[in-house]
Amino acid sequence: MKKVAIVHHSGYGHTTRQAAAVRDGAAAAGADAKLYSVTELDDTAWGELAAADAIIFGAPTYMGSVSAPFKDFMDKSSKVWFTQGWKNKLGAGFTNSASQSGDKLNSLVQLAIFGAQQGMIWVSAGMMPGNNSSTGSVSDLNRLGSYIGVMAQSNSDQGADAMQDSDLATAAELGKRVAKAAVAFNAGAL
Amino acid sequence: MKKVAIVHHSGYGHTTRQAAAVRDGAAAAGADAKLYSVTELDDTAWGELAAADAIIFGAPTYMGSVSAPFKDFMDKSSKVWFTQGWKNKLGAGFTNSASQSGDKLNSLVQLAIFGAQQGMIWVSAGMMPGNNSSTGSVSDLNRLGSYIGVMAQSNSDQGADAMQDSDLATAAELGKRVAKAAVAFNAGAL
Amino acid sequence: MKKVAIVHHSGYGHTTRQAAAVRDGAAAAGADAKLYSVTELDDTAWGELAAADAIIFGAPTYMGSVSAPFKDFMDKSSKVWFTQGWKNKLGAGFTNSASQSGDKLNSLVQLAIFGAQQGMIWVSAGMMPGNNSSTGSVSDLNRLGSYIGVMAQSNSDQGADAMQDSDLATAAELGKRVAKAAVAFNAGAL
Amino acid sequence: MKKVAIVHHSGYGHTTRQAAAVRDGAAAAGADAKLYSVTELDDTAWGELAAADAIIFGAPTYMGSVSAPFKDFMDKSSKVWFTQGWKNKLGAGFTNSASQSGDKLNSLVQLAIFGAQQGMIWVSAGMMPGNNSSTGSVSDLNRLGSYIGVMAQSNSDQGADAMQDSDLATAAELGKRVAKAAVAFNAGAL
């Protein structure tokens, strides 16, 4: 059973709900999927990350890039970087913010560059865009049209319970895709 | 009267309509604003760009970055780069694509980096985001939530005539802002 | 006298030395230039930032983007964002890391996007690249070839006292350029 | 035998030499590796790309992003995009320019975003950085410190024959890594 770790930060619960959808998608595809919060990472958790086949990173986009608590986790992982402890693991990313674009792509690129520094192999969203024609709607999968990771858009004046089902379904698809990729990829051969 | 040049490429007319809105906004703010197509730039046009106070760049986002014809213009401007002929001019950018996010931010960053190579001063969109709360709508100004430049979203199965009024109003605001900035900025003092 | 604020974080002193060079360059060009550390920003300091004509942001690049303490400052500035308190101020950026490229560009783009969210006008480095021909050397100004901000490279096993003079001179040039731009730009007209 | 295609553009021969090193590295690791030029892609070549297990993209960085001829290839591949013909293939990228940083990272991010639009899985450079300590030198592998792809730096006044051996060795390592990853990855399971 492949181990898929989802490491995230959430300010108000939206990104946690998105992260849980990623986890559920990975689990539905047969992975041993587990959710971690960057504010509660103890030595055991770091050890589990070291043993994971894939790590999916997620954070809200604040002021155009991943939230400071998530960046703190990234900086702490420099210890792992020195020994390239995550080299050849699969990586992927997701983010949430209030605006439709809202510079979310910058957060996803930041995560992909981070994954590359860690020597990881980056799994794209793998979904065609929705909500981009006269017959499309916000209910479409990948309604924001994101590729290097997955996006959600949550209204600034509403709680996590008001999130779009489509955004959660999109997140779940990423989880499934990474879980399948973990089975398909024999990291030990690299 | 400040000269504001809008240089753009358009594959199917959407970006031309967006570019015209930028020009009209700049003209409404009192600038001598002129629209150029990258496929029709003769020596006279290059001379006018050299004499402009501000140049606003616009292109559709194709496959995650500015269209090849626009990139061809960027590459040709390397002659200007060698003499830093556009140094200290104001710059700004806009882009259009079918998806809501659609990696449009990557095109705007590409344009901002290009402007920086040319020694320009980059004018941000300067608009708060719309369409990001339960009371928002696609009719809001800056409905996609873009900052380092301006975005439009046009359905893949509809012509330029079906573009959102809000996207054109947003483009016009960028033109106005750059025109005002050109008055406010005494490039000769740099 | 124009007010230029330099807000920075430094892990081991290198970025502080780079920041001090930026400040000295701005002061040499006639600005009232002041250095701030993100870990010591009290209400008075936030008030001074609100009154500044230009804010120059600087941080080390850790794991491919600005350090977590600097990101914490960026996130805290969301209060300013809500009222667009820094709108139309000039902005600029700088970063330091051990590798030659080392994904430093991603930090500078992150800062430029942040500045755009704050409604700022972004000042490019404005220097031609050095150290890129058979007659070039690490002593050249802008030896790393950076444009949307300024870079320094500091060996991982040496302290701030071993930084390249060229990197400090490059930082000083950015300070001078922003100070001059602050004089040239009448933000009130925007 | 896994098929690894290297698709590139080169203005003056440097990037072709870099691309050849990537190919040789892939071949040395046991792949059926073939070099393609974007200016000579006929239907047969497009068919071979469709049959490849991995495609490595390479172009010079001109004015801060990949050269226009390479972007033209990217735009033409939108036909492939509509059918997601390259989905789940491995992808990777490389670039060359005269400056040390020279905004090369922006080209690599552009390629990674492009690969993600095509549904590819992105292989990082997988090398620790060199030339970043008092004992380092330009002869080090990954001397520029790049992760999401591979960089070369070639002096603006010298031909491809003067390229750094280290840059070619770094390119070869990328080829080897992608060839091994192609063996390790069972794309059909995705």
Short mmCIF file of N, CA and C in Angstrom, two decimals, chain D residues 5 19 47 54 63-64 80 82 86 92 94 99 102 104 136 144 178 180:
data_model
loop_
_atom_site.label_atom_id
_atom_site.label_comp_id
_atom_site.label_asym_id
_atom_site.label_seq_id
_atom_site.Cartn_x
_atom_site.Cartn_y
_atom_site.Cartn_z
N ALA D 5 12.62 11.78 -26.07
CA ALA D 5 12.75 12.80 -27.12
C ALA D 5 13.25 14.10 -26.50
N ALA D 19 21.66 20.43 -25.66
CA ALA D 19 20.65 19.41 -25.97
C ALA D 19 21.29 18.07 -26.33
N GLY D 47 4.74 12.50 -34.73
CA GLY D 47 4.33 11.14 -34.41
C GLY D 47 5.28 10.48 -33.43
N ALA D 54 9.13 10.00 -22.71
CA ALA D 54 9.49 11.27 -22.05
C ALA D 54 9.89 12.28 -23.12
N MET D 63 15.37 37.54 -23.61
CA MET D 63 14.52 38.59 -22.98
C MET D 63 13.66 38.00 -21.84
N GLY D 64 14.22 37.04 -21.14
CA GLY D 64 13.58 36.55 -19.92
C GLY D 64 12.65 35.36 -20.05
N VAL D 80 -2.11 18.87 -29.75
CA VAL D 80 -1.90 17.71 -28.87
C VAL D 80 -2.68 17.90 -27.57
N PHE D 82 -5.47 19.41 -26.98
CA PHE D 82 -6.92 19.18 -27.07
C PHE D 82 -7.28 17.71 -26.83
N TRP D 86 -0.16 13.93 -24.81
CA TRP D 86 1.09 13.72 -24.08
C TRP D 86 0.83 13.47 -22.59
N ALA D 92 10.73 17.32 -18.82
CA ALA D 92 11.83 17.99 -18.13
C ALA D 92 12.28 19.14 -19.02
N PHE D 94 15.45 22.42 -19.97
CA PHE D 94 16.78 23.03 -19.82
C PHE D 94 16.83 24.32 -20.62
N SER D 99 23.95 35.34 -19.11
CA SER D 99 24.13 35.78 -17.73
C SER D 99 24.04 34.59 -16.77
N GLY D 102 20.17 35.62 -15.15
CA GLY D 102 19.64 36.02 -16.46
C GLY D 102 18.19 35.62 -16.67
N LYS D 104 16.83 32.92 -16.26
CA LYS D 104 16.67 31.56 -16.80
C LYS D 104 15.62 30.77 -16.04
N GLY D 136 34.12 25.75 -3.81
CA GLY D 136 33.46 25.42 -5.07
C GLY D 136 34.12 26.10 -6.26
N LEU D 144 25.24 26.43 -11.28
CA LEU D 144 24.38 27.60 -11.16
C LEU D 144 23.30 27.42 -10.09
N VAL D 178 16.18 11.39 -16.51
CA VAL D 178 14.90 11.20 -17.18
C VAL D 178 14.82 9.80 -17.78
N LYS D 180 16.24 7.09 -16.65
CA LYS D 180 15.97 6.17 -15.53
C LYS D 180 14.52 6.29 -15.05
#
